[in-house]
Every structure is written in C-alpha cells, then in structure tokens.
Amino acid sequence: MRSVVFDVGETLVDETRIFSRWADRLGVPRLAFFGLMGGLLAQGRPLMDAFRLVKPDFELEAEVRAWRAEDPGTLADGFDAEDLYPDVRTALGALRAMGLSVVIAGNQPVQARPALEAMELPVDGVHVSDEWGVQKPDPAFFTRVTETAGVAPAEILYVGDRVDNDVLPARAAGMRTALIRRGMLGYLHADRPDAKYADVVIDSLNELPTWIATGR
C-alpha cells in the first residue's frame, strides 16, 4: 500500500448540516426530510427523488444558483471545517506519518475543492469530479485517481461509504477498498451482500492505520 484515496461526502464530511439547510429552504421539517431521504435510499432510488417529492419542479443547478444569489457569503449548499467528522484529521495525519500518500477524490462540484483546501488537511492533493469532467462510478474516474496517485492501482486503497460508487468500481480498477459505515448510505450499503467485496469494513477512519499496518 502506497496511497490512500478518500471519498468526500459521509466519508470525510458529515452532511447533516447541509441536508438540514436544504430542508429549511424547501420548507419541510428536518426530521421529515431525513426520513424521506432514508426511505427512498433504502428502496434504491436516487437521493434527488426526495427533493422532487417535496418540490416537484426541483432542478438542482437552478436552485443552487438562486440560493447563492439570495444568500451571498453564506454556506448555502456547501460545507466547511465544522462539517468534518472528528476522526478525519487524526486518521489522515497518522497515514501520512506512515509514509503513505493521502489524496481526496470524490464526486463533488467545483467549489468543493477550495472549501476542502481551506481546511488545511494533511493531504497531498484534493480533486473533484466536476473539474475532472467524470464522476464515479465511471471507470474513467478511477483511471484519473490512479494517474493522480502516481502508483499502480494495486497499491491504492480507496475509502468510501458506498458499494456501488466506491467499492465495486474501485475494485474493478484493481484497487483495494475500505467501506465506512456512516451516513445513510454507509449503513445501508454495509448491510448489502456486495459489501463482502470490500477489503475491510470500518466504523471509523482511525481504524485504517492499524489495518494497513497489520492486515486486521
């Protein structure tokens, strides 16, 4: 193992505040919105279906543009260092101390990269899908990950919270994979039969250094 590459949402960033702000904007109680999202995800339906059930004419890009115009200078649909899970800095720092390359690469909009870079995390690079022009689970995304890491796929561990977007396509690209059980999808996907294809299933990023060092 020479490089560890991390997904963003619900791997590094807790999206609770983001979806809470969306519930407020859409005018629906937060608990109802979270329950709706969880129910649809359990059915295998896209997350955006929850938004469109609340607002049938919902169109993400147009809504985001309007939100940022109405509330300039606020987080709106974005995130900052307060949204990091508490294990992120310690785990990434420990991996760097082991001599491993640490990279962030996930399905995120362009503005997510400067937001992550502003956190001054112990990483060697931050990359987002909208800048690459390709999203997971497209194999081309993982080709870009390999090029960015600068090592062979077999020397990369990709860490994420989803079987479909993270574990299976990264494994198909020749990488090793870690599935983290957190966030709505993380818990749902860890219970799926395909979770067995992850090299390891973890509850905290702090488990990674020991697992990499010892294999258990």
XYZ file of C-alpha atoms in Angstrom:
216
model
C 0.000 0.000 0.000
C 1.435 3.334 -1.049
C -1.563 5.651 -1.393
C -4.903 6.079 0.372
C -7.604 7.964 -1.528
C -10.748 9.274 0.155
C -14.273 9.984 -0.984
C -15.761 13.190 0.475
C -19.449 13.110 1.464
C -20.104 10.943 4.541
C -16.511 9.719 4.412
C -14.764 12.938 5.428
C -17.667 15.396 5.569
C -20.747 14.931 7.763
C -23.620 16.110 5.551
C -26.113 16.625 8.394
C -25.918 20.427 8.325
C -26.077 20.506 4.517
C -29.301 18.497 4.337
C -30.739 20.387 7.307
C -30.284 23.651 5.405
C -31.901 22.072 2.355
C -34.913 21.030 4.447
C -35.222 24.579 5.740
C -35.000 26.002 2.235
C -37.619 23.599 0.906
C -39.906 24.393 3.831
C -40.188 20.866 5.184
C -39.412 19.729 8.768
C -35.891 18.387 9.022
C -36.942 15.052 10.543
C -39.466 14.517 7.761
C -36.868 15.303 5.090
C -34.268 12.988 6.605
C -36.849 10.219 6.912
C -37.902 10.718 3.307
C -34.293 10.544 2.088
C -33.574 7.426 4.103
C -36.723 5.678 2.922
C -36.007 6.375 -0.736
C -32.361 5.359 -0.469
C -33.417 2.082 1.168
C -35.558 1.468 -1.933
C -32.536 2.062 -4.149
C -33.971 5.307 -5.525
C -31.837 8.404 -6.251
C -31.430 10.971 -3.487
C -32.810 13.699 -5.758
C -36.194 11.924 -5.698
C -36.619 13.189 -2.128
C -36.142 16.771 -3.282
C -38.627 16.324 -6.138
C -41.248 14.729 -3.902
C -41.127 17.851 -1.756
C -40.851 20.227 -4.721
C -41.935 18.542 -7.993
C -40.249 21.133 -10.244
C -36.955 20.957 -8.333
C -33.878 21.394 -10.534
C -30.638 21.254 -8.558
C -28.386 23.625 -10.511
C -31.062 26.298 -10.863
C -31.974 26.042 -7.181
C -28.347 26.313 -6.095
C -27.786 29.384 -8.290
C -30.872 31.066 -6.859
C -29.877 30.182 -3.290
C -26.390 31.627 -3.637
C -27.774 34.779 -5.243
C -30.256 35.245 -2.412
C -27.787 34.464 0.386
C -24.347 35.584 -0.825
C -21.476 34.876 1.525
C -23.269 32.008 3.297
C -22.552 28.289 3.075
C -25.863 27.606 1.299
C -25.377 24.056 -0.047
C -21.647 23.993 0.791
C -19.592 22.867 3.778
C -16.652 23.984 5.897
C -14.289 22.594 8.547
C -17.097 22.363 11.117
C -18.634 19.614 8.981
C -15.601 17.309 9.134
C -16.061 14.079 11.041
C -13.948 14.182 14.239
C -11.660 11.320 13.163
C -10.561 12.925 9.874
C -7.510 14.950 10.912
C -6.098 12.288 13.233
C -6.543 9.467 10.720
C -5.142 11.361 7.741
C -2.222 12.583 9.836
C -1.448 9.048 11.011
C -1.479 7.750 7.427
C 0.892 10.499 6.312
C 3.171 9.666 9.258
C 3.329 6.099 7.919
C 4.827 7.455 4.698
C 1.670 6.960 2.658
C 0.369 9.384 0.068
C -3.046 10.738 1.084
C -5.409 12.066 -1.583
C -9.000 13.303 -1.643
C -11.016 12.497 -4.789
C -14.807 12.378 -4.851
C -17.974 13.307 -6.697
C -18.194 16.982 -5.823
C -18.858 20.345 -7.501
C -16.005 22.681 -8.417
C -16.454 24.839 -5.289
C -15.788 21.852 -3.027
C -12.077 21.809 -3.857
C -11.244 25.269 -2.399
C -13.516 24.501 0.559
C -11.505 21.345 1.308
C -8.169 23.027 0.656
C -9.075 25.796 3.119
C -9.290 23.165 5.869
C -5.508 22.566 5.577
C -5.872 18.812 5.933
C -2.741 16.613 5.887
C -3.199 15.513 2.270
C -1.138 15.509 -0.907
C -3.937 16.648 -3.178
C -7.644 17.441 -3.490
C -9.594 16.576 -6.647
C -13.296 16.764 -7.522
C -15.311 15.139 -10.269
C -16.643 18.351 -11.809
C -13.100 19.510 -12.543
C -12.172 16.131 -13.983
C -15.343 16.025 -16.072
C -16.150 12.472 -14.989
C -17.997 11.029 -11.993
C -17.981 7.782 -10.067
C -18.748 5.006 -10.817
C -17.370 5.668 -14.322
C -14.131 3.670 -14.745
C -12.527 6.832 -16.158
C -12.815 8.417 -12.719
C -10.659 5.681 -11.216
C -8.202 5.993 -14.068
C -7.799 9.627 -13.016
C -7.354 8.506 -9.408
C -4.550 6.171 -10.455
C -2.864 8.883 -12.516
C -3.146 11.344 -9.642
C -1.790 8.917 -7.056
C 1.136 8.093 -9.325
C 1.288 4.446 -8.245
C -0.126 1.161 -9.520
C -3.842 0.531 -8.793
C -2.952 -2.435 -6.555
C -1.016 -0.011 -4.323
C -4.057 2.224 -3.774
C -6.710 1.903 -1.061
C -9.920 3.732 -1.977
C -12.111 4.654 1.013
C -15.804 5.480 0.673
C -19.292 4.959 2.083
C -20.934 3.297 -0.938
C -20.707 -0.137 -2.525
C -21.932 0.999 -5.946
C -19.903 4.199 -6.317
C -16.802 3.259 -4.328
C -16.154 -0.395 -3.541
C -17.174 -2.128 -6.775
C -15.736 0.314 -9.351
C -12.502 0.824 -7.396
C -12.121 -2.942 -7.067
C -12.763 -3.319 -10.814
C -9.986 -0.793 -11.405
C -7.593 -3.042 -9.458
C -7.571 -1.065 -6.198
C -8.147 -2.263 -2.678
C -11.164 -0.795 -0.918
C -12.469 0.199 2.507
C -16.189 0.729 3.161
C -17.018 3.055 6.049
C -20.269 2.537 7.943
C -21.599 6.033 8.444
C -24.169 8.260 6.843
C -27.450 6.952 5.447
C -25.825 5.088 2.571
C -22.875 3.840 4.591
C -25.076 1.880 6.979
C -27.387 0.665 4.222
C -24.553 -0.455 1.955
C -22.586 -2.186 4.713
C -25.599 -4.491 5.100
C -25.693 -5.387 1.392
C -24.313 -8.711 0.129
C -21.873 -6.840 -2.137
C -20.208 -5.304 0.932
C -18.205 -8.548 1.101
C -16.159 -7.261 -1.837
C -14.635 -4.513 0.317
C -11.240 -5.475 1.704
C -12.337 -4.052 5.040
C -15.482 -2.523 6.558
C -14.752 0.122 9.187
C -16.694 2.298 11.640
C -14.010 4.965 11.969
C -11.182 6.254 9.802
C -8.928 5.791 12.820
C -9.086 2.035 12.161
C -7.239 2.404 8.861
C -3.619 2.847 10.065
C -3.719 -0.329 12.155
C -5.479 -2.298 9.413
C -2.931 -1.204 6.816
C -0.033 -1.994 9.124
C -1.283 -5.381 10.344
C -3.952 -6.501 7.876
C -6.581 -6.728 10.610
